[in-house]
Every structure is written in C-alpha cells, then in structure tokens.
Amino acid sequence: MNQPNIREIQIMDYHDIYMLNLDFNPNLHAFSEEKVRKKIEIITSKTKDIIFVYEQNDKVIGYIHGSPYELLTADSLVNILGFVVKEEYRNHGIGGMLMESLEQWAMNNGYSGIKLFSHPSRVNAHRFYERRGFIFTKDQKHFIKTFDKFTSQLESLQK
C-alpha cells in the first residue's frame, strides 16, 4: 500500500481525472478521456494554472485546479476552477489537504487570496468553504457564449 501523496498533475493522470469528473457529474461523459488528456497537456504546458492531485495506492482520488485571476480593480487571486474528491473518500480530510496545498502555493507565489464559484445546491461544499475561512459574497448569474461549429449551426436553424 502506497502512502497518500499530494503532487502536481501529470499527463498520465488523465484516466483517473476523467473517472473523477464522471463521479462528480455523470453528464460529463461527452468530454472524452482523450479530451481530458489533451487539456492536462495544455494546462500544464501553456498556462500558469496549478492542479494538485491526491494520490493513494497509485490512484488519483481527488484534485484541485487553481488559475491566476488578475483584474485591474483588485489584488491578484487564484480562482478555483475545479475541485473534486471521489465520493466515497469525502469527509476524510482529503479536500482540506488539497485546499491547504493550493493555499500554500498561492501564498508562495504572491497571491492575496482564493476565490471560487459554487452552485447554490452544493450546501455541503458551502459549509466546507466557510469552515476554511471563505466568505459568501454574492449570488450571480452565469453566462457563456460558445464558438464551436455545432452550436452555430443549431442557432442558425432556430432563427
């Protein structure tokens, strides 16, 4: 049995990350394993993002994805873009250890704090964040505009 370990993500983690994402949201099956592998490659080679994974017995069972967040009107922050712990391992301190790793990385790299968005239905997650010093600031709507061909074709058909 290998000791639990928190480390930076590696491309070889793509299968475990894919399975974690499905565990979190089964509707994510459309985002294939290969796409996850490519995203890990892009994120680790072309961005300033950081992804920590929690590994136990050679399996990734949790991850946290932080991305630098720069505004002209606020101090530098890290935005949490993804945070998942496999369901059967929740409430065992793994999420807290991942969060601590991200917080330490953020402080060591000169960021003044961490921000995140959380769906209103995720009440347990909200308690987790509040216990760790996060403060609820506001509800807001989320808008997105995609540029893929399929979406454009659908929109033209709806007109």
Coordinates of C-alpha atoms in Angstrom, one line a residue:
M1 CA 0.0 0.0 0.0
N2 CA 1.5 3.3 -1.1
Q3 CA 1.4 6.3 1.2
P4 CA -1.1 9.0 0.2
N5 CA 0.6 11.8 -1.7
I6 CA -0.3 15.3 -2.9
R7 CA 1.6 16.3 -6.1
E8 CA 1.2 18.3 -9.3
I9 CA -0.9 16.7 -12.0
Q10 CA 0.8 14.7 -14.7
I11 CA -0.5 13.7 -18.2
M12 CA -0.6 10.1 -17.1
D13 CA -3.3 11.0 -14.6
Y14 CA -5.9 11.6 -17.4
H15 CA -7.9 8.4 -16.9
D16 CA -8.3 8.9 -13.1
I17 CA -9.2 12.6 -13.7
Y18 CA -11.8 11.5 -16.3
M19 CA -13.3 9.0 -13.9
L20 CA -13.3 11.6 -11.1
N21 CA -15.2 14.0 -13.3
L22 CA -17.7 11.4 -14.2
D23 CA -18.1 10.5 -10.5
F24 CA -18.8 14.2 -9.8
N25 CA -21.1 14.7 -12.8
P26 CA -22.2 11.7 -14.9
N27 CA -23.3 14.2 -17.7
L28 CA -19.6 14.9 -18.4
H29 CA -19.3 11.6 -20.3
A30 CA -19.4 13.7 -23.5
F31 CA -16.0 15.2 -22.6
S32 CA -13.9 12.2 -23.6
E33 CA -10.8 10.7 -21.9
E34 CA -8.7 11.9 -24.8
K35 CA -10.0 15.4 -24.4
V36 CA -9.1 15.3 -20.7
R37 CA -5.6 14.1 -21.6
K38 CA -5.2 17.0 -24.1
K39 CA -6.5 19.5 -21.5
I40 CA -4.0 18.3 -19.0
E41 CA -1.2 18.7 -21.6
I42 CA -2.4 22.3 -22.5
I43 CA -2.9 23.4 -18.9
T44 CA 0.5 22.1 -17.7
S45 CA 2.5 23.4 -20.6
K46 CA 0.8 26.6 -21.7
T47 CA -0.8 28.2 -18.7
K48 CA 0.1 29.4 -15.2
D49 CA -2.6 27.2 -13.7
I50 CA -1.8 24.7 -11.0
I51 CA -3.5 21.4 -10.5
F52 CA -2.8 19.3 -7.4
V53 CA -3.9 15.7 -7.1
Y54 CA -4.3 13.5 -4.1
E55 CA -3.0 10.1 -4.9
Q56 CA -3.5 6.9 -2.9
N57 CA -2.5 3.4 -3.9
D58 CA -1.4 4.7 -7.3
K59 CA -4.9 6.1 -8.0
V60 CA -5.8 9.8 -8.1
I61 CA -8.9 10.2 -5.9
G62 CA -9.1 14.0 -5.7
Y63 CA -7.8 17.1 -7.4
I64 CA -8.0 20.9 -7.1
H65 CA -7.4 23.2 -10.1
G66 CA -6.3 26.8 -9.4
S67 CA -5.9 29.5 -12.0
P68 CA -4.4 33.0 -11.5
Y69 CA -7.1 35.7 -11.6
E70 CA -5.9 39.2 -12.4
L71 CA -8.2 42.3 -12.5
L72 CA -7.5 45.9 -12.9
T73 CA -9.6 46.6 -9.9
A74 CA -8.5 44.0 -7.3
D75 CA -5.5 42.3 -5.9
S76 CA -4.2 39.1 -7.5
L77 CA -6.2 36.0 -6.6
V78 CA -6.3 32.3 -7.5
N79 CA -9.6 31.1 -8.9
I80 CA -10.6 27.5 -8.2
L81 CA -11.8 26.1 -11.5
G82 CA -12.2 22.5 -10.4
F83 CA -12.3 20.7 -7.1
V84 CA -13.3 17.0 -6.8
V85 CA -12.8 14.3 -4.3
K86 CA -14.2 10.8 -5.2
E87 CA -17.5 10.4 -3.3
E88 CA -16.5 7.5 -1.1
Y89 CA -13.4 9.4 0.1
R90 CA -15.2 12.6 1.1
N91 CA -15.2 13.7 4.7
H92 CA -11.8 12.1 5.4
G93 CA -9.8 15.3 5.2
I94 CA -8.6 14.9 1.6
G95 CA -10.4 18.1 0.4
G96 CA -8.9 20.0 3.2
M97 CA -5.4 18.8 2.3
L98 CA -5.9 19.7 -1.3
M99 CA -7.2 23.2 -0.3
E100 CA -4.2 23.7 2.0
S101 CA -1.8 22.8 -0.8
L102 CA -3.4 25.3 -3.1
E103 CA -3.4 28.0 -0.4
Q104 CA 0.3 27.4 0.3
W105 CA 1.1 27.6 -3.4
A106 CA -0.9 30.8 -3.8
M107 CA 0.8 32.5 -0.8
N108 CA 4.3 31.3 -2.0
N109 CA 3.5 32.8 -5.4
G110 CA 2.3 36.2 -4.1
Y111 CA -1.4 35.9 -4.5
S112 CA -3.6 37.6 -1.9
G113 CA -6.3 35.0 -1.7
I114 CA -8.5 32.4 -3.3
K115 CA -11.9 32.8 -4.9
L116 CA -14.4 30.3 -6.3
F117 CA -17.9 29.8 -7.6
S118 CA -20.2 27.1 -6.2
H119 CA -23.6 26.1 -7.4
P120 CA -26.4 27.1 -4.9
S121 CA -27.4 23.4 -4.5
R122 CA -24.0 22.4 -3.1
V123 CA -24.8 23.1 0.5
N124 CA -22.2 20.7 1.9
A125 CA -19.5 22.3 -0.2
H126 CA -20.5 25.7 1.0
R127 CA -20.1 24.5 4.6
F128 CA -16.7 23.1 3.7
Y129 CA -15.6 26.5 2.3
E130 CA -17.0 28.5 5.2
R131 CA -15.2 26.3 7.8
R132 CA -12.0 27.2 5.9
G133 CA -12.5 30.9 6.1
F134 CA -14.2 31.6 2.8
I135 CA -16.9 34.3 2.9
F136 CA -20.0 34.2 0.8
T137 CA -20.1 37.4 -1.2
K138 CA -23.0 37.2 -3.7
D139 CA -25.3 35.2 -5.9
Q140 CA -24.8 35.8 -9.6
K141 CA -25.9 34.5 -13.0
H142 CA -23.5 32.7 -15.2
F143 CA -23.5 33.4 -19.0
I144 CA -21.5 31.6 -21.7
K145 CA -21.1 32.0 -25.4
T146 CA -19.5 29.2 -27.4
F147 CA -17.9 29.4 -30.8
D148 CA -18.0 25.8 -32.0
K149 CA -19.5 24.9 -35.3
F150 CA -22.2 22.7 -33.9
T151 CA -23.6 25.4 -31.7
S152 CA -23.5 28.0 -34.6
Q153 CA -25.4 25.6 -36.8
L154 CA -28.1 25.0 -34.2
E155 CA -28.5 28.7 -33.6
S156 CA -29.0 29.3 -37.4
L157 CA -31.6 26.6 -37.5
Q158 CA -33.6 28.2 -34.7
K159 CA -33.9 31.5 -36.5

